[in-house]
XYZ file of C-alpha atoms in Angstrom:
677
model
C 102.624 -55.197 9.196
C 104.155 -52.789 11.160
C 106.995 -52.358 14.415
C 108.385 -50.796 16.685
C 112.241 -49.985 15.796
C 113.741 -49.547 18.809
C 116.942 -48.109 19.062
C 119.592 -46.766 21.805
C 118.862 -44.994 24.701
C 117.676 -41.366 23.740
C 120.264 -40.721 27.320
C 123.115 -42.386 26.532
C 125.955 -40.138 24.936
C 126.338 -39.364 21.228
C 130.382 -41.015 19.935
C 130.226 -38.137 17.202
C 128.719 -35.551 15.991
C 126.560 -38.055 13.724
C 123.168 -39.093 14.591
C 123.210 -43.153 14.595
C 120.926 -44.858 11.614
C 120.105 -47.662 11.835
C 119.337 -51.089 9.565
C 116.927 -53.222 9.693
C 116.099 -56.457 7.672
C 112.286 -57.968 6.987
C 112.210 -61.197 5.446
C 108.608 -62.545 4.692
C 107.640 -66.335 3.296
C 104.331 -65.904 1.145
C 102.849 -69.062 0.590
C 100.543 -69.364 -3.331
C 97.192 -71.727 -3.501
C 99.121 -74.105 -5.053
C 101.323 -74.280 -1.723
C 105.034 -73.330 -3.912
C 106.270 -70.435 -1.588
C 108.641 -67.640 -1.972
C 111.027 -65.506 0.068
C 111.502 -61.951 -0.069
C 113.822 -59.943 2.022
C 113.735 -55.878 2.051
C 116.360 -53.649 3.894
C 115.181 -50.939 5.890
C 117.623 -48.411 6.969
C 116.036 -45.804 9.528
C 117.553 -42.471 11.566
C 116.913 -39.212 12.318
C 117.457 -37.980 9.472
C 114.141 -38.940 7.212
C 115.388 -36.473 3.894
C 118.668 -36.832 2.451
C 119.408 -34.166 0.003
C 121.987 -33.997 -2.681
C 123.730 -31.726 -5.168
C 125.672 -33.459 -8.136
C 127.543 -30.824 -9.829
C 131.440 -31.184 -10.695
C 134.337 -29.137 -8.866
C 135.260 -26.929 -12.004
C 132.347 -25.159 -13.287
C 133.119 -23.977 -16.794
C 130.988 -20.759 -17.332
C 130.270 -20.665 -20.756
C 129.478 -24.131 -20.834
C 126.809 -24.759 -17.977
C 126.983 -28.662 -17.414
C 123.827 -30.586 -16.041
C 122.623 -29.662 -12.181
C 121.096 -32.132 -10.260
C 119.606 -31.966 -7.050
C 118.705 -35.610 -5.751
C 115.617 -35.951 -2.661
C 115.578 -39.540 -0.818
C 114.676 -40.839 2.384
C 116.996 -43.198 4.777
C 116.134 -46.436 2.769
C 117.759 -45.012 -0.689
C 114.577 -44.208 -1.861
C 112.659 -41.552 -4.535
C 111.214 -39.073 -1.790
C 109.426 -35.361 -3.203
C 110.995 -32.593 -1.879
C 110.093 -28.519 -1.368
C 112.880 -26.158 -1.029
C 115.293 -23.533 -1.387
C 118.726 -22.813 -2.990
C 121.033 -20.590 -1.591
C 124.302 -19.454 -3.649
C 126.707 -17.658 -1.518
C 130.633 -16.419 -2.607
C 133.432 -16.828 -0.871
C 136.512 -14.810 -0.511
C 139.453 -16.896 -0.164
C 142.550 -15.631 0.871
C 144.584 -12.278 -0.859
C 148.024 -14.573 -1.579
C 148.185 -17.203 -3.041
C 149.265 -20.568 -0.421
C 150.995 -23.298 -1.224
C 150.349 -26.950 -0.911
C 150.623 -28.615 2.596
C 153.481 -31.595 2.816
C 152.192 -31.874 6.057
C 149.045 -32.455 8.623
C 147.998 -29.012 9.874
C 148.392 -28.976 13.752
C 146.270 -29.867 16.133
C 147.934 -26.946 17.714
C 150.123 -23.021 16.570
C 153.009 -22.678 18.335
C 153.075 -19.391 16.965
C 151.199 -16.149 16.383
C 149.650 -15.500 12.916
C 152.428 -12.075 12.685
C 155.423 -14.075 13.192
C 154.277 -17.156 11.357
C 153.386 -15.287 8.146
C 156.818 -13.312 8.691
C 158.854 -16.662 9.085
C 155.991 -18.876 6.659
C 154.493 -16.466 4.217
C 154.173 -19.276 1.391
C 151.830 -21.384 3.716
C 148.980 -21.449 4.863
C 148.314 -20.595 8.961
C 145.464 -22.961 11.123
C 143.338 -22.977 8.462
C 143.273 -20.288 6.784
C 143.799 -22.601 3.261
C 139.759 -24.148 4.135
C 137.209 -22.732 2.445
C 134.950 -23.667 5.099
C 136.656 -20.522 7.308
C 135.833 -18.052 4.191
C 133.531 -14.976 4.418
C 130.589 -15.817 1.931
C 128.443 -13.718 -0.072
C 124.932 -14.554 -0.210
C 124.580 -13.923 -4.685
C 121.312 -15.866 -5.350
C 118.095 -17.329 -3.653
C 116.076 -19.694 -5.921
C 113.173 -22.329 -4.985
C 113.352 -25.694 -5.520
C 111.051 -29.261 -6.200
C 112.465 -32.081 -7.390
C 109.064 -33.607 -7.953
C 108.439 -32.167 -10.605
C 112.003 -33.058 -11.737
C 115.785 -33.688 -10.364
C 117.382 -31.313 -12.587
C 117.829 -27.267 -11.881
C 117.829 -25.769 -14.971
C 116.675 -22.484 -13.438
C 120.147 -22.450 -12.047
C 122.505 -22.159 -15.028
C 121.540 -18.866 -16.532
C 121.775 -17.174 -13.119
C 124.960 -19.114 -12.593
C 126.051 -18.188 -15.541
C 126.176 -14.710 -14.978
C 128.374 -14.459 -11.790
C 132.248 -13.905 -11.868
C 134.480 -16.573 -11.999
C 135.398 -17.898 -8.277
C 134.593 -20.275 -4.945
C 130.985 -20.663 -4.399
C 129.221 -22.682 -2.309
C 125.608 -24.295 -3.370
C 123.144 -24.852 -0.563
C 120.068 -27.025 -0.730
C 117.414 -26.350 2.465
C 114.694 -28.961 2.818
C 111.656 -28.792 5.768
C 110.466 -32.010 6.408
C 107.005 -31.506 9.230
C 106.877 -29.020 11.433
C 108.910 -30.620 14.607
C 111.965 -32.562 12.528
C 115.084 -30.410 11.731
C 115.669 -29.271 7.922
C 117.809 -31.699 5.317
C 120.706 -29.617 4.297
C 123.413 -30.641 1.625
C 126.138 -27.707 0.544
C 128.766 -28.300 -2.248
C 131.387 -26.150 -3.425
C 132.869 -25.493 -6.438
C 134.995 -23.340 -8.486
C 133.453 -21.383 -11.298
C 135.241 -20.239 -14.012
C 135.800 -19.181 -17.667
C 138.419 -19.510 -20.587
C 137.938 -16.422 -21.988
C 138.725 -14.103 -18.397
C 142.307 -12.923 -18.490
C 142.410 -14.070 -14.386
C 142.960 -16.243 -12.302
C 139.640 -17.225 -10.573
C 141.209 -17.684 -7.063
C 144.463 -17.129 -6.538
C 146.918 -20.658 -7.078
C 150.515 -21.294 -7.482
C 149.550 -23.810 -9.839
C 146.561 -23.707 -12.420
C 146.176 -25.997 -15.187
C 142.389 -26.569 -16.275
C 141.906 -29.167 -19.734
C 138.920 -27.678 -21.877
C 138.507 -31.300 -23.317
C 139.548 -34.863 -23.592
C 139.437 -35.526 -27.779
C 139.212 -33.587 -30.110
C 138.537 -34.080 -34.109
C 142.143 -34.154 -36.466
C 142.530 -30.767 -37.314
C 140.968 -29.292 -34.355
C 143.021 -27.427 -32.128
C 143.269 -28.717 -28.646
C 142.690 -25.956 -25.912
C 144.116 -26.277 -22.126
C 144.044 -23.175 -19.206
C 147.197 -22.719 -17.553
C 148.075 -19.653 -14.958
C 149.954 -19.164 -11.470
C 149.465 -15.778 -8.922
C 153.098 -15.505 -9.029
C 154.912 -13.227 -11.038
C 157.558 -14.210 -13.612
C 156.194 -17.646 -13.370
C 157.894 -20.118 -16.180
C 156.122 -23.173 -17.057
C 157.656 -25.692 -19.810
C 154.653 -26.853 -21.971
C 155.019 -30.023 -23.798
C 153.331 -31.883 -26.155
C 153.570 -34.940 -28.440
C 151.771 -37.369 -30.255
C 152.698 -41.182 -31.671
C 156.131 -41.088 -29.684
C 156.836 -37.414 -31.677
C 157.078 -33.723 -30.090
C 154.739 -31.928 -31.325
C 155.558 -28.780 -29.386
C 157.403 -27.775 -26.847
C 158.453 -24.170 -25.512
C 158.348 -21.715 -22.330
C 155.801 -19.777 -21.242
C 156.042 -16.212 -19.304
C 152.848 -15.690 -17.024
C 151.881 -12.365 -15.173
C 151.103 -12.382 -11.748
C 147.747 -13.940 -11.958
C 147.116 -14.574 -15.509
C 145.496 -17.180 -16.875
C 145.935 -17.998 -20.226
C 144.918 -20.010 -22.981
C 146.916 -22.297 -24.996
C 145.833 -23.832 -28.594
C 147.744 -27.009 -29.490
C 147.116 -27.534 -32.963
C 146.723 -30.725 -34.039
C 147.597 -31.791 -37.889
C 145.043 -33.663 -40.426
C 147.991 -35.823 -41.894
C 148.270 -37.071 -38.046
C 145.203 -39.280 -37.946
C 143.551 -41.180 -34.775
C 145.504 -41.228 -32.060
C 146.455 -40.054 -28.294
C 147.605 -36.873 -28.031
C 149.578 -36.320 -24.603
C 150.120 -32.302 -23.306
C 152.659 -31.910 -20.188
C 152.967 -29.128 -18.113
C 156.100 -28.405 -15.727
C 156.609 -25.634 -13.185
C 159.260 -25.303 -10.015
C 158.767 -23.007 -7.641
C 159.600 -22.761 -4.293
C 160.836 -25.631 -2.965
C 157.348 -27.153 -4.893
C 157.008 -29.579 -8.397
C 153.865 -28.417 -10.063
C 153.341 -31.050 -13.344
C 150.006 -31.867 -15.277
C 149.716 -34.500 -17.489
C 146.008 -34.234 -20.427
C 145.499 -36.779 -22.686
C 143.702 -36.225 -25.894
C 141.765 -38.094 -28.306
C 142.281 -36.868 -31.514
C 139.113 -39.371 -33.601
C 136.645 -38.457 -35.680
C 133.539 -38.994 -34.015
C 131.836 -41.831 -35.016
C 128.139 -41.792 -36.896
C 126.251 -44.697 -34.697
C 123.966 -46.452 -36.493
C 120.393 -46.354 -36.005
C 119.033 -50.137 -35.146
C 114.914 -50.701 -35.518
C 113.020 -53.366 -35.532
C 109.048 -53.917 -37.019
C 106.182 -55.959 -36.409
C 107.437 -56.686 -33.167
C 105.210 -57.639 -30.749
C 106.072 -57.932 -27.044
C 103.633 -60.770 -26.122
C 103.820 -63.965 -28.077
C 102.063 -67.541 -27.543
C 104.525 -70.438 -26.171
C 105.723 -72.452 -29.169
C 104.884 -69.974 -31.744
C 106.893 -69.341 -34.928
C 107.582 -65.518 -35.280
C 109.375 -63.142 -38.168
C 110.700 -59.627 -37.359
C 112.426 -57.390 -40.253
C 115.759 -55.742 -38.392
C 116.712 -52.619 -40.155
C 119.606 -50.741 -40.022
C 120.040 -47.465 -41.122
C 123.293 -44.854 -41.615
C 122.430 -41.583 -39.268
C 121.467 -39.957 -43.042
C 118.335 -42.749 -43.597
C 120.136 -44.641 -46.090
C 120.879 -48.713 -45.538
C 123.376 -49.240 -43.986
C 125.522 -52.225 -45.436
C 125.950 -53.824 -42.239
C 126.141 -57.299 -40.039
C 123.942 -57.965 -36.938
C 124.199 -60.587 -33.884
C 121.167 -60.811 -32.310
C 119.422 -63.110 -29.519
C 116.845 -64.200 -27.461
C 117.151 -65.459 -24.580
C 114.932 -66.252 -21.645
C 115.434 -62.945 -19.728
C 115.477 -65.609 -15.965
C 119.097 -66.700 -16.501
C 120.519 -62.506 -15.513
C 119.321 -63.288 -12.295
C 123.023 -65.870 -12.875
C 125.019 -63.624 -14.267
C 123.771 -60.838 -16.709
C 123.558 -60.924 -20.394
C 125.187 -58.439 -22.511
C 126.474 -56.933 -25.704
C 129.465 -54.407 -25.625
C 129.976 -52.123 -27.482
C 132.631 -51.978 -30.402
C 135.733 -50.656 -27.847
C 138.839 -50.812 -29.602
C 142.365 -50.997 -27.851
C 144.770 -47.987 -26.611
C 148.215 -47.571 -24.792
C 148.693 -49.107 -21.622
C 151.093 -46.997 -20.218
C 149.475 -43.714 -20.879
C 152.747 -41.332 -21.641
C 154.467 -39.376 -19.062
C 156.990 -37.721 -18.133
C 160.341 -39.458 -17.614
C 162.128 -36.693 -14.534
C 159.516 -37.469 -11.000
C 161.640 -34.674 -9.338
C 160.703 -34.383 -5.421
C 162.435 -31.954 -2.847
C 162.602 -34.322 0.602
C 165.558 -36.283 1.852
C 165.225 -39.850 1.892
C 166.783 -43.123 4.588
C 168.502 -46.372 3.355
C 166.290 -48.877 3.202
C 168.485 -52.909 4.030
C 167.001 -55.681 1.051
C 166.977 -59.083 2.500
C 165.556 -62.197 0.700
C 163.811 -63.823 3.842
C 162.841 -66.595 2.080
C 163.571 -70.410 3.055
C 163.026 -73.327 1.511
C 161.123 -75.855 3.785
C 159.930 -79.568 3.461
C 157.316 -81.127 1.658
C 154.306 -81.422 2.992
C 152.070 -84.261 2.082
C 148.391 -84.362 1.716
C 146.764 -86.629 4.600
C 144.783 -89.404 3.458
C 141.978 -90.040 5.721
C 139.942 -92.946 5.640
C 136.903 -93.277 3.734
C 133.626 -93.267 5.307
C 130.993 -95.558 3.914
C 127.648 -93.264 2.599
C 125.770 -96.367 2.018
C 124.606 -94.748 -1.779
C 123.927 -91.778 -0.070
C 124.425 -88.830 -2.269
C 125.761 -90.481 -5.085
C 129.059 -92.107 -2.611
C 129.347 -95.692 -2.972
C 126.677 -96.446 -5.483
C 127.272 -97.477 -8.876
C 125.008 -95.016 -11.504
C 122.749 -96.885 -13.618
C 120.273 -95.636 -16.318
C 116.853 -96.254 -16.955
C 114.756 -96.108 -19.528
C 111.082 -94.796 -19.117
C 108.512 -95.160 -22.550
C 105.589 -92.950 -22.400
C 102.622 -93.511 -24.284
C 101.499 -91.455 -27.661
C 98.362 -90.770 -27.809
C 96.142 -94.232 -27.346
C 98.657 -96.174 -29.100
C 100.196 -100.164 -27.777
C 102.773 -100.676 -25.782
C 104.012 -101.628 -28.985
C 103.957 -98.173 -30.081
C 105.746 -96.563 -27.365
C 108.435 -93.826 -27.675
C 111.118 -93.013 -25.969
C 110.920 -89.947 -25.024
C 111.531 -89.796 -20.997
C 114.711 -90.613 -19.317
C 114.772 -91.155 -15.543
C 118.581 -91.180 -13.432
C 118.458 -93.999 -11.117
C 120.897 -94.687 -8.633
C 120.668 -98.270 -7.246
C 123.411 -100.656 -6.165
C 122.182 -103.770 -8.701
C 122.925 -102.756 -12.408
C 119.779 -104.928 -14.528
C 118.498 -101.547 -16.131
C 118.275 -100.925 -19.256
C 120.612 -98.681 -21.327
C 119.722 -95.157 -21.440
C 118.976 -93.830 -24.166
C 118.885 -89.691 -25.336
C 115.401 -88.235 -25.564
C 114.370 -87.131 -29.087
C 113.807 -83.339 -30.581
C 110.355 -82.660 -29.675
C 108.016 -82.570 -32.736
C 107.560 -80.256 -35.305
C 104.306 -77.468 -35.168
C 103.570 -78.026 -38.106
C 102.954 -82.228 -37.604
C 99.698 -83.774 -37.796
C 97.216 -84.254 -35.066
C 97.688 -87.008 -32.812
C 95.291 -90.210 -33.892
C 91.884 -89.392 -32.933
C 92.232 -85.920 -32.946
C 90.705 -82.978 -35.170
C 91.384 -79.841 -35.750
C 87.474 -79.257 -36.752
C 85.420 -78.270 -33.326
C 82.725 -80.647 -31.849
C 79.139 -79.568 -32.230
C 77.199 -78.040 -28.622
C 75.357 -80.551 -27.493
C 78.072 -83.331 -28.209
C 80.003 -80.901 -26.079
C 77.648 -80.287 -23.414
C 76.108 -83.984 -23.335
C 79.747 -85.930 -23.074
C 81.982 -84.831 -20.792
C 85.107 -83.590 -21.022
C 87.969 -85.570 -22.589
C 91.312 -84.082 -21.769
C 93.809 -87.099 -22.874
C 95.011 -86.413 -26.325
C 96.181 -82.600 -25.465
C 100.211 -83.162 -25.169
C 102.083 -81.732 -22.195
C 104.924 -78.674 -23.015
C 108.468 -80.042 -23.285
C 109.953 -77.505 -25.563
C 111.612 -75.926 -22.229
C 114.964 -74.707 -24.234
C 116.473 -71.744 -22.243
C 117.704 -69.884 -25.862
C 114.854 -69.280 -28.585
C 117.658 -68.361 -31.130
C 121.218 -67.648 -31.645
C 122.084 -65.786 -34.697
C 125.562 -64.905 -35.645
C 127.241 -62.976 -38.892
C 123.802 -61.774 -40.451
C 123.608 -59.367 -43.233
C 121.338 -56.669 -44.596
C 120.331 -56.602 -48.139
C 119.994 -53.155 -50.354
C 117.620 -52.239 -48.124
C 119.530 -52.447 -45.039
C 116.884 -55.302 -43.633
C 117.967 -58.646 -42.434
C 114.621 -61.190 -41.463
C 115.207 -63.489 -38.374
C 112.433 -66.519 -38.262
C 112.326 -68.523 -35.563
C 109.916 -70.819 -33.178
C 109.589 -69.648 -29.805
C 110.044 -72.228 -26.962
C 107.133 -73.638 -24.820
C 108.289 -72.094 -22.014
C 105.494 -69.634 -19.904
C 108.703 -67.010 -19.389
C 109.649 -63.587 -19.768
C 113.058 -63.603 -22.802
C 115.360 -60.074 -23.586
C 116.507 -60.011 -26.968
C 119.554 -58.685 -28.105
C 121.225 -57.366 -31.227
C 124.610 -55.751 -31.922
C 124.938 -54.124 -35.509
C 127.992 -52.815 -36.762
C 129.324 -51.828 -41.174
C 133.124 -52.229 -41.885
C 133.613 -48.823 -41.095
C 133.132 -49.671 -37.235
C 130.163 -47.670 -36.781
C 127.497 -49.577 -34.066
C 123.802 -49.690 -32.698
C 123.061 -51.823 -29.735
C 118.702 -53.580 -29.668
C 116.688 -54.469 -26.423
C 113.689 -55.230 -26.074
C 111.424 -57.479 -23.466
C 108.561 -59.619 -24.583
C 106.414 -62.268 -22.705
C 104.894 -65.580 -23.990
C 102.047 -66.771 -22.117
C 98.418 -68.462 -22.393
C 95.399 -67.409 -21.678
C 94.589 -70.078 -18.934
C 98.434 -71.485 -17.070
C 98.415 -74.338 -14.840
C 100.948 -74.519 -12.407
C 101.404 -78.350 -10.345
C 103.251 -77.826 -8.034
C 104.016 -82.076 -6.868
C 106.505 -83.306 -4.022
C 110.080 -83.821 -5.510
C 109.728 -87.257 -4.129
C 107.560 -90.053 -2.529
C 107.876 -93.485 -0.422
C 105.704 -95.835 -0.632
C 102.949 -95.392 2.473
C 102.832 -91.561 1.521
C 99.137 -90.288 1.348
C 99.744 -87.072 -0.365
C 97.733 -83.750 -1.846
C 99.453 -82.689 -5.181
C 97.951 -79.302 -6.201
C 98.041 -77.177 -8.831
C 97.516 -73.248 -9.758
C 95.295 -72.087 -12.424
C 95.696 -68.528 -13.840
C 93.427 -67.034 -15.878
C 95.365 -63.870 -17.765
C 92.657 -62.573 -19.235
C 89.816 -59.973 -18.214
C 86.754 -62.255 -18.716
C 85.680 -65.142 -16.173
C 86.230 -68.444 -17.472
C 84.790 -71.813 -16.295
C 86.194 -75.090 -17.058
C 87.311 -78.433 -15.954
C 90.617 -79.649 -14.728
C 92.014 -83.491 -15.018
C 95.319 -85.257 -13.541
C 96.592 -88.089 -15.653
C 98.866 -90.476 -13.602
C 101.153 -93.578 -15.636
C 103.854 -95.767 -14.540
C 106.690 -94.073 -15.414
C 108.287 -97.767 -16.945
C 104.702 -99.260 -17.996
C 102.809 -95.617 -18.940
C 99.538 -98.148 -17.744
C 97.875 -95.681 -15.702
C 97.456 -95.358 -12.579
C 94.614 -93.618 -11.539
C 92.476 -96.282 -9.878
C 95.401 -97.251 -8.293
C 96.451 -94.402 -7.144
C 94.131 -91.025 -6.889
C 91.429 -90.965 -3.799
C 89.136 -88.386 -5.326
C 88.493 -87.550 -8.487
C 90.370 -86.972 -11.022
C 88.003 -84.503 -13.475
C 87.152 -81.215 -11.041
C 85.962 -78.417 -12.158
C 87.571 -74.465 -11.830
C 85.527 -71.423 -11.611
C 88.466 -68.996 -12.337
C 87.862 -64.428 -12.058
C 89.645 -62.035 -14.961
C 93.356 -61.623 -13.917
C 93.109 -63.562 -10.715
C 94.487 -67.396 -9.841
C 92.876 -70.530 -7.646
C 93.950 -73.934 -6.583
C 92.796 -77.297 -7.326
C 93.991 -80.304 -5.095
C 94.268 -84.207 -6.018
C 94.535 -86.822 -3.086
C 97.143 -89.369 -3.669
C 97.643 -92.680 -2.097
C 101.424 -95.064 -2.440
C 100.463 -98.505 -1.947
C 102.585 -100.333 -0.488
C 104.336 -103.126 -3.137
C 103.209 -106.957 -2.215
C 105.837 -109.932 -2.255
C 106.491 -110.415 -5.664
C 105.219 -107.674 -7.811
C 106.994 -104.763 -9.000
C 107.540 -101.582 -6.960
C 107.159 -98.363 -8.258
C 109.876 -96.233 -8.946
C 108.525 -93.408 -10.675
C 105.507 -91.538 -11.864
C 104.245 -89.220 -14.614
C 101.570 -86.625 -14.213
C 99.914 -84.445 -16.864
C 97.371 -81.944 -15.194
C 95.218 -80.729 -17.842
C 93.040 -77.584 -17.494
C 89.772 -76.403 -20.517
C 87.560 -73.720 -20.420
C 83.579 -74.684 -20.915
C 82.365 -74.994 -24.669
C 81.109 -71.053 -24.413
C 84.029 -70.152 -23.638
C 86.676 -71.905 -25.682
C 83.887 -72.008 -29.172
C 84.012 -68.709 -31.345
C 81.031 -67.851 -33.704
C 82.551 -69.594 -36.762
C 82.432 -73.268 -35.942
C 84.475 -75.585 -37.273
C 87.814 -73.633 -36.787
C 90.533 -74.227 -34.709
C 90.181 -72.379 -30.791
C 92.009 -70.154 -29.750
C 94.473 -72.256 -27.210
C 93.400 -71.674 -24.290
C 94.816 -75.113 -22.305
C 97.917 -75.512 -20.734
C 98.727 -78.936 -19.977
C 102.294 -79.454 -16.727
C 103.255 -82.386 -16.569
C 106.333 -84.059 -14.715
C 107.883 -87.109 -12.720
C 107.983 -87.641 -9.004
C 110.348 -90.904 -7.920
C 111.187 -92.369 -5.634
C 113.157 -92.157 -3.646
C 114.227 -88.662 -3.604
C 115.500 -87.690 -6.855
C 115.720 -84.389 -8.791
C 111.835 -84.128 -10.955
C 112.069 -84.036 -14.590
C 109.738 -82.389 -16.554
C 107.964 -84.178 -19.799
């Protein structure tokens, strides 16, 4: 699909320094061979910038512990697009004097000359003097990049570690084609070294926390400094409400000092808070850094053996989950595991959260919050006025005449279906239809029984042995004995509080539901030392031959309709066979093919490898004659089976692989939701 993305006229005046961008929404409705329609939407961003670059690196960069630097290249839609270009590293030259932070915004127009301003306000910035975009820059490094290979820039770490501490600008430029403007991005950062004795840039106040967590018995390290001579900084450290250290620091001009605060092992696991306070030149500089004192947890190693990512619907399966410690020894742990239909994540994502421990809600901070400004008095008034009680207005009720459940009595109809070739006396209530009528002369609702176990004996007339080849060729296929899938549980299992054995193993035994879908396995293991690990796996239940009916949600007397079904070949070999439609009166379980079906019940199919095809049957709903019971609901079932040459294996008298997948539903009159059978 091609279309012209029209925007504003190029002759129109620009409304700012930016280039306009546009978002187009494309909606597609796709109908498959069985008549099922799916809708998808996609937003496409279009602008004059075909390529966008983005650098990812922190504002403060430790030269001695270099973090990874990344460069992302995307198109206007946000999708990754490979790009090649050049990296340039510039060193910025800051002002020689340290400037106080502004207490108000920079004026649009300066009334004083630079000399007069600096004489009256020697500590403040003039015009854009404190803006690093105006500082002089010196090129110190040039390097090529290619985001198609990797978004990481590993070759940049070594040259950066060799640079002197200071303020830097990293610029990335890439060309898209011969006519378009090159894409460009830049990132400013401060490069510092904990071992250096001087500040990287002039600043009246400098504070950096070198870590956010330490183990008991190890020191917590911080950097403090100031460009002013004789700067006085109050350092305080506390834990569990007790002061660990409190002292005044006197710093030289431009000095950077490394502060280490020992953490006693007897303190245990707690939260350490470090505060620094400095008052200078009518400015208050305070910093609070929390440090978690805790032993790094040794996570568990959770693995699963004999895991298969493709299973048959209704198949019994056994998994063996092994939980070990980091040293390989078996762990005495507890396991929580579940297997659910992954389609549920569309409504709300499901996951197990890692173990979290309560932390102080109010972090420790200095009680004195000083400020240097003026305050004006404020008048407080309570303007809450008690008003009269306004009652809800009750409007007259509209008679809905039974539509959407209004003005009607809910009644329930029990629908019984026949098992195999049994008579009506041996009916089993396995289908329940909820009806809505004005009268209530219906049978009482009964709860459907659970599905039969997979090890149940075959139904009458069915056998595990295969017939001879000649018998299959001469006798037409009879698919009436094939049972429809009924177990559509959304959760295969939920197993909390499972214990491991002496080998650190846990056995999961379960039976898959009969739904053909994708499943999500979630497992969480933890031991008494609160070591934990998460496990996530995906698997699919499917059959080699899949049937997906697409029946109408309701019908009316006199309707002529087509019932379609999609047959999918999920193998790499072609398939030929027969599909048969069964129609039953949901109330009496009597066959309706001779009354309703206007085409052949058995239809042949020929499927290519990994392809799908559709079959259709013509139906005509008859009018109810006077004195007859109306047809209120229909139970239908579509069964597909391959021919003998595809179904039989080389060894006779063995159960073949389950290639047929029946699917049944009920459709009702006049317009009620469908129920799976």
